[in-house]
CSV table of C-alpha atoms in Angstrom, one decimal:
chain,number,residue,atom,x,y,z
A,484,MET,CA,60.5,82.2,114.1
A,485,ASN,CA,64.1,82.3,116.5
A,486,ARG,CA,65.8,85.8,116.9
A,487,CYS,CA,68.5,87.2,119.1
A,488,LEU,CA,69.5,91.6,119.6
A,489,PRO,CA,71.7,92.2,117.0
A,490,PHE,CA,75.1,93.3,118.8
A,491,ILE,CA,78.1,94.2,117.1
A,492,ALA,CA,81.1,93.8,120.3
A,493,LEU,CA,84.7,92.9,120.2
A,494,LEU,CA,85.4,92.7,123.9
A,495,ALA,CA,87.6,90.1,125.7
A,496,LEU,CA,85.4,87.0,127.7
A,497,SER,CA,83.9,87.6,130.7
A,498,PRO,CA,86.1,85.4,133.1
A,499,GLY,CA,83.0,84.7,135.5
A,500,LEU,CA,80.8,83.2,133.0
A,501,ALA,CA,80.4,80.0,132.2
A,502,GLN,CA,81.0,77.9,129.0
A,503,ALA,CA,80.9,74.2,129.5
A,504,ASP,CA,77.3,72.9,127.9
A,505,PRO,CA,75.4,74.2,124.8
A,506,LEU,CA,72.2,75.7,125.8
A,507,PRO,CA,69.2,73.5,125.9
A,508,GLY,CA,67.1,73.4,122.6
A,509,LEU,CA,69.0,76.0,121.3
A,510,PRO,CA,69.9,75.5,117.4
A,511,PRO,CA,73.6,76.4,116.1
A,512,ALA,CA,72.7,79.9,115.7
A,513,GLY,CA,71.3,79.8,119.1
A,514,GLN,CA,74.4,78.8,120.7
A,515,GLN,CA,76.6,81.6,118.0
A,516,ALA,CA,74.5,84.1,119.8
A,517,TYR,CA,75.6,83.2,123.1
A,518,ARG,CA,78.5,83.5,122.3
A,519,ASP,CA,77.8,86.9,120.5
A,520,TYR,CA,75.8,87.8,124.1
A,521,GLN,CA,79.5,87.0,126.2
A,522,ASN,CA,81.5,89.3,124.5
A,523,ALA,CA,79.1,92.0,124.8
A,524,PRO,CA,79.7,94.7,127.3
A,525,ASN,CA,77.2,95.1,131.0
A,526,HIS,CA,73.9,95.8,131.8
A,527,ARG,CA,73.3,92.1,129.7
A,528,ALA,CA,70.7,89.1,130.0
A,529,PHE,CA,70.2,85.5,127.4
A,530,ALA,CA,66.3,84.7,127.7
A,531,ILE,CA,65.3,81.3,126.0
A,532,ALA,CA,62.6,78.8,125.8
A,533,PRO,CA,61.8,75.8,125.0
A,534,GLY,CA,61.5,75.3,121.4
A,535,GLY,CA,64.5,76.9,120.2
A,536,ALA,CA,63.7,80.9,120.8
A,537,TRP,CA,66.3,83.0,122.2
A,538,ALA,CA,66.6,86.7,122.7
A,539,TRP,CA,69.6,88.6,124.0
A,540,HIS,CA,70.2,92.2,125.1
A,541,ALA,CA,73.7,94.8,126.6
A,542,SER,CA,74.1,97.7,127.0
A,543,ALA,CA,71.6,98.7,129.3
A,544,ASP,CA,71.0,101.3,131.4
A,545,SER,CA,70.8,98.4,134.4
A,546,THR,CA,70.2,94.8,135.1
A,547,ASP,CA,66.9,94.7,135.6
A,548,VAL,CA,66.2,97.0,132.8
A,549,ALA,CA,68.3,94.0,130.2
A,550,GLU,CA,66.7,90.8,131.9
A,551,ALA,CA,63.5,92.9,130.9
A,552,ALA,CA,64.9,93.3,127.7
A,553,ALA,CA,66.0,90.2,127.0
A,554,ILE,CA,63.0,88.1,128.6
A,555,ASN,CA,60.0,90.1,126.3
A,556,GLU,CA,61.8,89.9,122.7
A,557,CYS,CA,62.1,86.0,123.3
A,558,GLN,CA,58.8,86.2,124.4
A,559,ALA,CA,57.9,88.7,121.4
A,560,ASN,CA,58.7,85.0,119.0
A,561,THR,CA,57.8,81.9,120.7
A,562,VAL,CA,54.0,81.6,122.6
A,563,GLN,CA,56.8,79.2,125.2
A,564,LYS,CA,57.1,80.7,128.2
A,565,CYS,CA,61.2,82.2,128.2
A,566,VAL,CA,62.9,82.4,131.4
A,567,LEU,CA,66.7,83.8,131.9
A,568,TYR,CA,69.8,81.9,130.6
A,569,ALA,CA,72.6,84.1,131.6
A,570,SER,CA,72.9,87.7,133.4
A,571,ASN,CA,75.9,90.0,133.1
A,572,GLU,CA,78.5,87.2,134.0
A,573,HIS,CA,76.7,84.4,135.8
A,574,VAL,CA,74.4,81.5,134.3
A,575,VAL,CA,71.2,81.9,136.4
A,576,PHE,CA,69.3,79.0,134.6
A,577,ALA,CA,68.0,76.5,136.8
A,578,ALA,CA,68.3,73.0,135.1
A,579,ARG,CA,66.0,71.1,137.1
A,580,HIS,CA,62.7,73.8,136.4
A,581,TRP,CA,63.5,73.9,133.0
A,582,PRO,CA,60.7,70.6,131.7
A,583,GLU,CA,58.2,72.4,133.9
A,584,LEU,CA,57.8,74.9,131.3
A,585,TRP,CA,54.8,73.1,129.7
A,586,GLY,CA,52.9,73.4,133.0
A,587,PRO,CA,51.0,75.0,135.0
A,588,TYR,CA,48.3,71.9,133.5
A,589,ALA,CA,44.5,72.8,133.3
A,590,ASP,CA,42.1,71.5,135.7
A,591,ARG,CA,38.9,69.8,135.4
A,592,ALA,CA,37.0,72.9,134.6
A,593,THR,CA,39.6,74.7,132.7
A,594,ALA,CA,40.0,71.8,130.4
A,595,ALA,CA,35.8,71.8,130.1
A,596,ARG,CA,35.7,75.3,129.1
A,597,ALA,CA,38.5,74.4,126.3
A,598,LYS,CA,37.7,75.6,122.4
A,599,ARG,CA,38.9,74.0,119.6
A,600,GLY,CA,41.8,75.4,118.1
A,601,LYS,CA,45.9,75.7,118.0
A,602,ILE,CA,47.5,77.7,120.2
A,603,LEU,CA,48.0,77.1,123.5
A,604,GLY,CA,45.6,75.6,126.0
A,605,ASP,CA,43.4,75.1,123.0
A,606,ARG,CA,41.8,71.4,122.2
A,607,LEU,CA,43.7,70.3,119.2
A,608,ALA,CA,40.6,69.1,115.6
A,609,ASP,CA,39.8,65.4,116.5
A,610,LEU,CA,42.3,64.4,113.8
A,611,ALA,CA,40.7,61.1,112.8
A,612,PHE,CA,43.7,58.4,111.5
A,613,ARG,CA,44.5,54.5,111.2
A,614,ASP,CA,47.5,54.2,113.8
A,615,ALA,CA,50.7,51.9,113.5
A,616,GLN,CA,48.3,48.5,114.1
A,617,GLY,CA,45.8,49.7,111.0
A,618,LYS,CA,42.9,50.5,113.7
A,619,PRO,CA,40.8,53.9,113.3
A,620,THR,CA,41.1,56.0,116.0
A,621,SER,CA,41.3,59.9,116.7
A,622,ILE,CA,43.0,62.2,119.1
A,623,ASP,CA,40.2,62.6,121.6
A,624,LYS,CA,40.0,59.1,122.3
A,625,LEU,CA,43.6,59.6,123.5
A,626,VAL,CA,42.8,61.9,126.3
A,627,GLY,CA,44.3,60.2,129.5
A,628,LYS,CA,47.7,60.0,127.5
A,629,VAL,CA,49.9,63.0,127.0
A,630,VAL,CA,50.2,62.9,123.1
A,631,LEU,CA,53.2,64.2,121.0
A,632,VAL,CA,51.3,64.8,117.5
A,633,HIS,CA,53.8,65.2,114.7
A,634,LEU,CA,52.4,66.4,110.7
A,635,TRP,CA,55.0,65.9,109.0
A,636,GLY,CA,56.7,64.0,105.1
A,637,SER,CA,59.3,62.3,103.4
A,638,TRP,CA,59.2,65.0,100.6
A,639,CYS,CA,60.1,67.9,103.4
A,640,SER,CA,63.7,68.3,103.7
A,641,PRO,CA,63.4,69.5,107.0
A,642,CYS,CA,61.0,66.7,108.3
A,643,ARG,CA,63.2,64.2,107.2
A,644,LYS,CA,66.5,65.7,109.0
A,645,GLU,CA,64.8,66.1,112.0
A,646,MET,CA,63.2,62.5,112.0
A,647,PRO,CA,65.6,60.6,113.5
A,648,GLU,CA,65.8,62.2,116.6
A,649,LEU,CA,62.1,61.7,116.8
A,650,ALA,CA,62.5,58.2,116.5
A,651,SER,CA,65.3,58.2,119.3
A,652,LEU,CA,62.6,60.1,121.6
A,653,GLN,CA,60.1,57.8,120.7
A,654,LYS,CA,62.2,54.8,121.1
A,655,ALA,CA,63.4,56.3,124.3
A,656,LEU,CA,59.4,56.4,125.8
A,657,GLY,CA,57.7,53.9,123.7
A,658,GLY,CA,57.2,52.0,127.0
A,659,GLN,CA,55.4,54.3,128.8
A,660,LYS,CA,51.8,53.4,128.4
A,661,ASP,CA,51.2,57.2,129.7
A,662,ILE,CA,52.6,58.8,126.5
A,663,ALA,CA,51.4,58.1,122.8
A,664,PHE,CA,52.9,59.6,119.6
A,665,VAL,CA,50.9,60.0,116.8
A,666,PHE,CA,52.9,60.7,113.5
A,667,LEU,CA,50.7,61.9,110.2
A,668,GLN,CA,52.0,62.0,106.9
A,669,MET,CA,50.9,65.3,105.2
A,670,ARG,CA,50.1,65.4,101.0
A,671,GLU,CA,51.8,61.8,100.6
A,672,PRO,CA,50.7,58.1,100.4
A,673,TYR,CA,51.2,56.2,104.0
A,674,ALA,CA,52.9,53.8,101.6
A,675,THR,CA,55.2,56.2,100.6
A,676,ALA,CA,56.0,57.9,103.7
A,677,SER,CA,56.8,54.4,105.8
A,678,ALA,CA,58.7,53.2,102.5
A,679,TRP,CA,61.4,56.5,102.9
A,680,LEU,CA,61.5,55.0,106.8
A,681,LYS,CA,62.8,51.5,106.6
A,682,LYS,CA,65.0,53.1,103.7
A,683,GLN,CA,66.3,55.3,106.7
A,684,HIS,CA,66.1,52.1,109.2
A,685,LEU,CA,63.6,54.6,111.3
A,686,ASP,CA,61.7,52.2,113.1
A,687,LEU,CA,58.5,54.4,113.9
A,688,PRO,CA,55.0,53.4,114.8
A,689,LEU,CA,53.6,55.5,112.0
A,690,ALA,CA,50.1,56.6,111.6
A,691,ASP,CA,48.3,56.9,108.3
A,692,SER,CA,46.2,60.3,108.4
A,693,GLY,CA,44.5,58.9,105.0
A,694,SER,CA,46.5,61.4,103.0
A,695,ARG,CA,46.2,60.5,99.0
A,696,ASN,CA,48.8,62.3,97.2
A,697,GLU,CA,50.6,65.4,97.0
A,698,SER,CA,47.7,67.5,96.1
A,699,ASP,CA,45.0,66.0,99.2
A,700,GLU,CA,45.4,69.2,101.7
A,701,GLN,CA,42.3,67.7,103.3
A,702,LEU,CA,42.0,65.8,106.7
A,703,ARG,CA,39.2,64.1,107.9
A,704,LEU,CA,38.2,64.7,111.7
A,705,GLY,CA,36.8,62.0,114.1
A,706,ASP,CA,32.8,63.5,113.1
A,707,ASN,CA,33.3,62.7,110.0
A,708,THR,CA,34.0,66.0,108.4
A,709,ARG,CA,37.2,66.9,107.3
A,710,ILE,CA,39.4,70.3,108.1
A,711,VAL,CA,42.5,71.9,105.8
A,712,ASP,CA,45.6,71.2,107.1
A,713,ARG,CA,46.6,74.5,106.3
A,714,ASP,CA,44.3,74.9,109.5
A,715,ILE,CA,46.2,73.4,111.7
A,716,ALA,CA,50.1,73.3,109.9
A,717,ARG,CA,51.2,76.8,108.4
A,718,THR,CA,54.4,74.6,107.5
A,719,PHE,CA,55.6,71.1,107.9
A,720,PRO,CA,57.1,69.8,109.9
A,721,THR,CA,54.3,71.0,112.8
A,722,THR,CA,54.3,69.5,116.4
A,723,TYR,CA,51.7,69.5,118.8
A,724,VAL,CA,52.0,68.4,122.4
A,725,LEU,CA,48.8,68.1,124.5
A,726,ASP,CA,48.1,67.0,128.3
A,727,LYS,CA,46.1,64.1,129.1
A,728,ARG,CA,43.0,65.8,129.5
A,729,GLY,CA,44.2,66.8,125.8
A,730,LEU,CA,45.3,70.5,125.7
A,731,ILE,CA,47.9,71.6,123.9
A,732,ILE,CA,50.8,72.5,125.8
A,733,PHE,CA,53.5,72.7,123.1
A,734,SER,CA,53.4,74.1,119.5
A,735,HIS,CA,56.0,74.1,117.0
A,736,THR,CA,56.4,75.0,113.3
A,737,GLY,CA,59.5,74.1,111.8
A,738,ALA,CA,62.0,71.2,112.7
A,739,VAL,CA,62.9,71.7,116.7
A,740,HIS,CA,66.5,71.4,117.8
A,741,ASP,CA,67.9,68.4,120.0
A,742,TRP,CA,64.4,66.5,120.0
A,743,PRO,CA,66.0,64.1,122.8
A,744,GLN,CA,65.7,66.0,125.5
A,745,TYR,CA,62.3,66.4,125.3
A,746,LYS,CA,61.8,63.3,127.2
A,747,ALA,CA,62.0,64.9,130.6
A,748,PHE,CA,59.2,67.7,128.7
A,749,LEU,CA,57.3,64.8,128.1
A,750,ARG,CA,57.7,62.6,131.8
A,751,HIS,CA,56.7,65.6,133.0
A,752,ALA,CA,53.7,66.4,131.7
A,753,ALA,CA,53.0,62.4,132.4
A,754,THR,CA,53.3,62.7,135.8
A,755,HIS,CA,51.8,66.4,136.3
A,756,SER,CA,49.3,66.6,134.1
A,757,GLY,CA,45.2,65.3,134.4
A,758,LYS,CA,45.3,66.0,138.2
């Protein structure tokens, strides 16, 4: 859930506060929240996180209090790490460190202790599927690569809306052998999802989840047992990114704004995880 703290103010824009580039990853509502923030009185702070969460706080007793409140409120709405974007009239965001926020990455011993689950640091369920070439495989067999697992359906409006950006991201990174994309259709046949992609002229390596129809909520696992899709995806779309040890380093329910910016995150994980 994205959220900003409500504050109504009609002050002039502070002259020292930069407003040139859109804040990374924030949807239009978040960009508007930042414009509201710019017009708020000191002491104030604005925090953001990968995945599009944000929060801001104004009229605090001190700048330190405003910064802590913004971080805490942002953190209450995301599992990702929140960082300050602005404090009073100053942009303090360190763009070069932004792609590092999926880390630090687990070492071998930590990964060995990881349980199955769907939160950061867990090992995702070993979903079984056929890859784009029709070969049977599963999530566990992709350990050693950074893996973006995307659960979607062509019947799902938010899924359809973000798919061109995901296609752009996959195209940009498709040549990197240690990054894999697993697009799994939910509650529809593979042929239906594939036909929709072709109609949209989207060239994606679509995997086959094995789903047969709109009432099919069962996903097969690598050991031939099954799991209910809602056990790993509260709604669709849902996305997980796994590091090279197979642990979840990013999870998001719903559409993600500006998928192409995540090239840097995926490349950082590919370079630094699994060491």
